[in-house]
XYZ file of C-alpha atoms in Angstrom:
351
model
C -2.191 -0.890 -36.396
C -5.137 -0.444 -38.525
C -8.515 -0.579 -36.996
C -11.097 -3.175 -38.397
C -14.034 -1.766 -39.987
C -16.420 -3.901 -37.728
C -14.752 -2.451 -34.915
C -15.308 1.291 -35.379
C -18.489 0.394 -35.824
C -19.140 -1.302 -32.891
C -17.219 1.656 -31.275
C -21.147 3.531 -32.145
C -19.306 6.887 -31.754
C -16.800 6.178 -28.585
C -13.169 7.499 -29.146
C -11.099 4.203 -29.383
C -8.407 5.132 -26.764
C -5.681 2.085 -27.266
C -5.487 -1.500 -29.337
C -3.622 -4.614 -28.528
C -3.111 -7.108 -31.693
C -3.637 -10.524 -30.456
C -2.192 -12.301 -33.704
C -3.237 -12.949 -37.155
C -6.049 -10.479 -37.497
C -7.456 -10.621 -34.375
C -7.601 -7.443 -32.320
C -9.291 -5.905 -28.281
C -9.617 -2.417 -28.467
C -11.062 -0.206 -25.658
C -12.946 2.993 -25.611
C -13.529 4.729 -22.249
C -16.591 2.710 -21.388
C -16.068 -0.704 -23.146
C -13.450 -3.058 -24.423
C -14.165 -4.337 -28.043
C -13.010 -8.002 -28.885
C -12.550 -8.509 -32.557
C -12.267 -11.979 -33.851
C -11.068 -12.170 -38.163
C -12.510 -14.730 -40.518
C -11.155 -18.186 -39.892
C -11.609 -21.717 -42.062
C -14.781 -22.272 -39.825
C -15.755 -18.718 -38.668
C -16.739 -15.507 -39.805
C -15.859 -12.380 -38.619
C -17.154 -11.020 -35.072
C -17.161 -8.369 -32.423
C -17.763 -8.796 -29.108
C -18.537 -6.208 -26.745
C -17.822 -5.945 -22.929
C -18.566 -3.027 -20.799
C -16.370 -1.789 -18.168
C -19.103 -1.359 -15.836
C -18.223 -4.800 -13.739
C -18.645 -5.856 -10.227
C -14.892 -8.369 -10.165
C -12.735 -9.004 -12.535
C -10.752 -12.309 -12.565
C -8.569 -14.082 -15.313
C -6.903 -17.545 -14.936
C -3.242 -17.758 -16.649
C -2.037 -20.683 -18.410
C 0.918 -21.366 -20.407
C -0.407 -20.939 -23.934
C -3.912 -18.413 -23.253
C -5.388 -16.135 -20.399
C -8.764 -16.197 -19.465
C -10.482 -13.042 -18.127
C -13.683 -12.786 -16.196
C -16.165 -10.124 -15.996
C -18.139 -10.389 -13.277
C -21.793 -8.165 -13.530
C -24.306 -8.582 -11.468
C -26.636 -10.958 -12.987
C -24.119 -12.697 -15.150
C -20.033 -13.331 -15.722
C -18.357 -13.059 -19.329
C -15.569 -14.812 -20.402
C -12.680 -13.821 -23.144
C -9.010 -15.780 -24.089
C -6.055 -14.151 -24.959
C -2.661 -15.285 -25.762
C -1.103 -15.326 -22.678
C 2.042 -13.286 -23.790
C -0.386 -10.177 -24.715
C -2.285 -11.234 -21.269
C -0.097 -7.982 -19.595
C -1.257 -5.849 -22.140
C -4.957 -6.286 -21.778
C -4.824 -6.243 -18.346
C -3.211 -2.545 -17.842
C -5.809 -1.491 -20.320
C -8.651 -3.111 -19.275
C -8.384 -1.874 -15.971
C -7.826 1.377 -16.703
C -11.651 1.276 -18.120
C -12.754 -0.852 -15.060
C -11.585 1.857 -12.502
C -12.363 5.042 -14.655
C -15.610 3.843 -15.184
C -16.013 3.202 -11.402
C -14.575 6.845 -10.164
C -11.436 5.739 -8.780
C -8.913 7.080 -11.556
C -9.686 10.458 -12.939
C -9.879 10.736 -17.120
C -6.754 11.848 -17.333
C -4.731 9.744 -15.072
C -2.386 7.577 -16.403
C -1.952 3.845 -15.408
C 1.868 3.842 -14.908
C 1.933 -0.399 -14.122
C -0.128 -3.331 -13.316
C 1.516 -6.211 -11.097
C 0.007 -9.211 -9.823
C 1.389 -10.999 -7.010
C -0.342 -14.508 -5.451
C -3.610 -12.541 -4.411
C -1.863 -9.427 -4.689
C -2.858 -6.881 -7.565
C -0.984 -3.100 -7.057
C -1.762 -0.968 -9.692
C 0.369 2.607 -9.893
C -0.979 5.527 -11.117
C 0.998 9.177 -11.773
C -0.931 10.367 -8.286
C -1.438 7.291 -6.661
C -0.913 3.569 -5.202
C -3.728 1.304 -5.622
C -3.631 -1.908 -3.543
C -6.072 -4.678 -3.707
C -5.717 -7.846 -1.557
C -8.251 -11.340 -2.473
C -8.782 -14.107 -4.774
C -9.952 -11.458 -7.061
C -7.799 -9.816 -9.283
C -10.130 -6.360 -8.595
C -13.237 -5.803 -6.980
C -14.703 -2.723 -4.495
C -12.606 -3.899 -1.408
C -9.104 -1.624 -2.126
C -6.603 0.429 -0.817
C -5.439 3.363 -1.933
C -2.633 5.499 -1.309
C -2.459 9.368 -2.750
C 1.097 10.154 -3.637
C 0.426 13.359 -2.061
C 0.384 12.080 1.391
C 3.200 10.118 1.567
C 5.640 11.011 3.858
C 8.549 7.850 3.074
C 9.671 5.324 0.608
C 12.276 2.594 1.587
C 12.756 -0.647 -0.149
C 14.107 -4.028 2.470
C 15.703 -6.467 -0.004
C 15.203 -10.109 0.795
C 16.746 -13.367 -0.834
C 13.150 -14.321 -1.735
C 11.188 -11.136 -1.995
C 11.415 -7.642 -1.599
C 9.703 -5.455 0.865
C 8.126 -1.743 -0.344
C 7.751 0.398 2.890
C 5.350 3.167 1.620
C 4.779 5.360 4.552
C 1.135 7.114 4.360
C 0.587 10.016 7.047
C 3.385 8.768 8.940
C 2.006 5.490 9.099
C 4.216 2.681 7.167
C 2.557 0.140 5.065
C 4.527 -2.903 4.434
C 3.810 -4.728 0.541
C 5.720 -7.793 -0.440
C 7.003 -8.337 -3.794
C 8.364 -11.290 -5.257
C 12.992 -10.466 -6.070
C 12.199 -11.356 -9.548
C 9.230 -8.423 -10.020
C 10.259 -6.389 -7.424
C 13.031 -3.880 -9.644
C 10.525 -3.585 -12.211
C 7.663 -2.820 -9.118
C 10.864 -0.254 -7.834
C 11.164 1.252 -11.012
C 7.808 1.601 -11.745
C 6.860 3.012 -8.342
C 9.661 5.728 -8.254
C 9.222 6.843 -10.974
C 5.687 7.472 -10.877
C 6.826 9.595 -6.994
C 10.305 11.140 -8.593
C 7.482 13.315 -11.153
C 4.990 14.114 -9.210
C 7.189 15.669 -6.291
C 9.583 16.973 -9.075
C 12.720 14.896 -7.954
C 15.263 12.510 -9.633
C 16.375 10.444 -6.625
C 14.847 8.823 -3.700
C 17.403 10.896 -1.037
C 16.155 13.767 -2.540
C 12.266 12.507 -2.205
C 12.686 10.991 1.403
C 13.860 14.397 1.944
C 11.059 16.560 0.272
C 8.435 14.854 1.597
C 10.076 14.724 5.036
C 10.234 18.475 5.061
C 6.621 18.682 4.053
C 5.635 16.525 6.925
C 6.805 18.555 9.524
C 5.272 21.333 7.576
C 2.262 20.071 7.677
C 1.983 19.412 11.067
C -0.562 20.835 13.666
C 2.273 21.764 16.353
C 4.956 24.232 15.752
C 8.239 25.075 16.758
C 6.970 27.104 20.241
C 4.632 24.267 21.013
C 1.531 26.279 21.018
C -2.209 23.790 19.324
C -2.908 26.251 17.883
C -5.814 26.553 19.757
C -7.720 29.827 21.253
C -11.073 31.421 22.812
C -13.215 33.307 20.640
C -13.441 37.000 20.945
C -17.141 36.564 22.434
C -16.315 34.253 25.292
C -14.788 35.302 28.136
C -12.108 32.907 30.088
C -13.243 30.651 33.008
C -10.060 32.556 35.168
C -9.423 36.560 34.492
C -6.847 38.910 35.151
C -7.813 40.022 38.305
C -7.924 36.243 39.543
C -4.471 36.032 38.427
C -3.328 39.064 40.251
C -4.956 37.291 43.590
C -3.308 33.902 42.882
C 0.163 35.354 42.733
C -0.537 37.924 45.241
C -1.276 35.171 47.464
C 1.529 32.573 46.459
C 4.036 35.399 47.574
C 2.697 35.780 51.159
C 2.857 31.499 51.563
C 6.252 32.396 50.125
C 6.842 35.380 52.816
C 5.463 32.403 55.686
C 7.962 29.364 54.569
C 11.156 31.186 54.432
C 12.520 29.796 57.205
C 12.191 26.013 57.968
C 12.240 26.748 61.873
C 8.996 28.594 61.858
C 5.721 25.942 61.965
C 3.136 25.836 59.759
C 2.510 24.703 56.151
C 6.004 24.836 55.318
C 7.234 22.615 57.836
C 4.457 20.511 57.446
C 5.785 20.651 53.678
C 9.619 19.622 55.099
C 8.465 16.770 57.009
C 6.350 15.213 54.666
C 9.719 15.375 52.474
C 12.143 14.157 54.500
C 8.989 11.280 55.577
C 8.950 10.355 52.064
C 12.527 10.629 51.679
C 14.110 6.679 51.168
C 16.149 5.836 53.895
C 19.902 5.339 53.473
C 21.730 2.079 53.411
C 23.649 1.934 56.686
C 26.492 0.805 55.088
C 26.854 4.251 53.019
C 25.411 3.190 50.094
C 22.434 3.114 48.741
C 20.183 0.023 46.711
C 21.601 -0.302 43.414
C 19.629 0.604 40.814
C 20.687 -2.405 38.674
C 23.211 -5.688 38.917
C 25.377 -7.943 36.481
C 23.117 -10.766 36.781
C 19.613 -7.800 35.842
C 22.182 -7.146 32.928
C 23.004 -10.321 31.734
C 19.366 -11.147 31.812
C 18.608 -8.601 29.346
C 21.605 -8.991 27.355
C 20.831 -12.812 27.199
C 16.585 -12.027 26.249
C 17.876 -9.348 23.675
C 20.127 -12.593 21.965
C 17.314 -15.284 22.089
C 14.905 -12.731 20.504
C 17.298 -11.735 17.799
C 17.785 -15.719 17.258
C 13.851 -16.263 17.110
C 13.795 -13.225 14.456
C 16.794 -14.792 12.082
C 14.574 -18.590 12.545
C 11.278 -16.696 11.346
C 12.727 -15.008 8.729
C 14.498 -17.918 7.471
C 10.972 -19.865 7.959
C 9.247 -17.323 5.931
C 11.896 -17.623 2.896
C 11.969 -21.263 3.005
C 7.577 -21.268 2.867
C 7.954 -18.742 0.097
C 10.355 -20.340 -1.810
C 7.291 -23.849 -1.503
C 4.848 -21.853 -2.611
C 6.734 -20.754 -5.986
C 7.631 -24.267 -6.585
C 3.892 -25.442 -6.139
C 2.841 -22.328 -8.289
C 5.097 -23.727 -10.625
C 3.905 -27.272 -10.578
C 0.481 -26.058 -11.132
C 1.460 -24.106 -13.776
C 3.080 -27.388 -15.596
C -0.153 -29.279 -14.477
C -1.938 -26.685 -16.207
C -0.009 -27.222 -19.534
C -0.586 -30.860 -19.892
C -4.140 -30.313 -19.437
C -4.243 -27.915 -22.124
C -2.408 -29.801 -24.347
C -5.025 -33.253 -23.505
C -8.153 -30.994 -24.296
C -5.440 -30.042 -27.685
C -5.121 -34.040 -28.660
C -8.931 -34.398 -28.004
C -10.282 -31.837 -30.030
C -7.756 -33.024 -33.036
C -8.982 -36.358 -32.312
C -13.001 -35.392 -32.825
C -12.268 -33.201 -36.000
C -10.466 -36.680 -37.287
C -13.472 -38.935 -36.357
């Protein structure tokens, strides 16, 4: 792709890292600290560059059939751009690359493995890390992040409707939804990104190294000492000698209680056993600890709960499966609106 004069001079110097042709000659490159918009001469327009710094508070875009509009979001004003809305995934990996570089949360040379926008879900997956941002935004401050070096399991729960990622952080599992249709390229995008940085080719094998480095890693050992002890300098609360007494002592009560005849502390000791003792049934036997009917109970609470699960879960698919036919409505309203403000503007270049 060859780089437009106009732009490499807008560039004033910066090292154009990537380019995304958006048709005819039109072109948005970015540089580590801004993305540069270049427009080619039309019938009714010259040239242009515009410039938009990476330095942004939110970014937003709204997606339509035909063009995607992204907002930038600064703090005294918002700037808008359209792209063709089948190079929309394009700019968007790139452009946030520069939005969270320039903010500190990617170093210069991580990569930016995927970008995947779900509802008012954005994910982004670097080669060390998951980034997670929930909101109407598709990025702003409020995130989540999840360094692949603390993750200690991966397991993927596929659904009819959607797909759930169980990325386990610190031992802690953290549940993320995907929709079935982006969830194998989420999967693919995610594993890979684990498989090389913990140098392994399958996610047994991964479960399995990161498993082993969890129990490596953690503060209690096999004898089941804290790891915990007294500096040199400060002497324990009990010594040796106090010891020796203790023990010394515990023998002689030993010496006293041998025989259950003799009074004192150890038939005091017997009695308050055999007071405490529960007394026997008569009969021979003694309460039962459980019965058929305690049994059933359970049995039938265990079956109405799994029943209430299977309804939710069937609940959840049937709202999810609404919401993707209203997303698609939209989407179609969307169209026809575009293609109104189309007829209109032909209509005022006629007139």
């Amino acid at each position: 792709m060859e780089i437009p004069d106009r732009i490499a001079a807008a560039a004033d110097g910066e090292t154009i890292q990537s380019a995304v042709s958006l048709g005819d000659d039109d072109v948005i490159c970015f540089t580590p600290t801004r993305t540069l918009l270049y427009r080619g001469e039309g019938l009714l327009s010259d040239e242009s560059v515009d410039t938009y710094s990476h330095d942004i508070e939110r970014l937003n875009l709204s997606e339509g059939r035909r063009k995607t509009t992204f907002a930038l979001e600064y703090v005294d004003s918002v700037e808008k751009f359209k792209v063709a809305s089948n190079r929309a995934d394009q700019v968007l990996s790139r452009l946030l690359t520069g939005v969270l570089r320039a903010a500190g949360v990617i170093d210069e040379e991580e990569a930016v493995a995927g970008v995947f926008l779900f509802s008012e879900l954005t994910l982004v997956v670097t080669d060390s890390q998951l980034l997670k941002h929930v909101g109407a935004y598709v990025w702003d401050p409020d995130f989540e992040e999840y360094a692949f070096e603390d993750v200690t399991g991966l397991e993927f729960e596929e659904g009819s409707v959607a797909t759930q990622v169980v990325i386990s952080v610190g031992g802690r599992p953290q549940r993320i939804k995907a929709p079935s249709d982006e969830a194998r390229r989420l999967r693919q995008t995610l594993t890979n990104a684990l498989f090389a940085y913990h140098d392994v080719d399958s996610l047994e094998a991964l479960n399995k190294q990161i498993g082993q480095q969890a129990e490596t890693d953690s503060p209690s050992d096999a004898t089941g000492e804290s790891g915990l002890g007294l500096d040199e300098n400060i002497s324990p609360l009990v010594g040796d000698d106090d010891d020796d007494s203790h023990e010394s002592d515990h023998e002689t009560a030993g010496d006293d209680t041998e025989s259950p005849a003799v009074g004192g502390d150890g038939a005091t000791v017997v009695a308050e056993a055999e007071t405490d003792a529960p007394s026997a049934d008569p009969s021979g036997g003694g309460r039962p600890t459980s019965t058929p009917d305690t049994d059933d109970a359970k049995q039938d609470r265990g079956e109405e709960l799994e029943r209430l699960r299977e309804q939710v879960e069937t609940l959840t698919e049937a709202v999810e499966a609404q919401q993707q036919q209203l997303a698609e409505q939209s989407e179609e309203i969307q169209t026809q609106r575009e293609t109104i403000e189309q007829l209109i503007e032909e209509l005022r270049r006629q007139t």
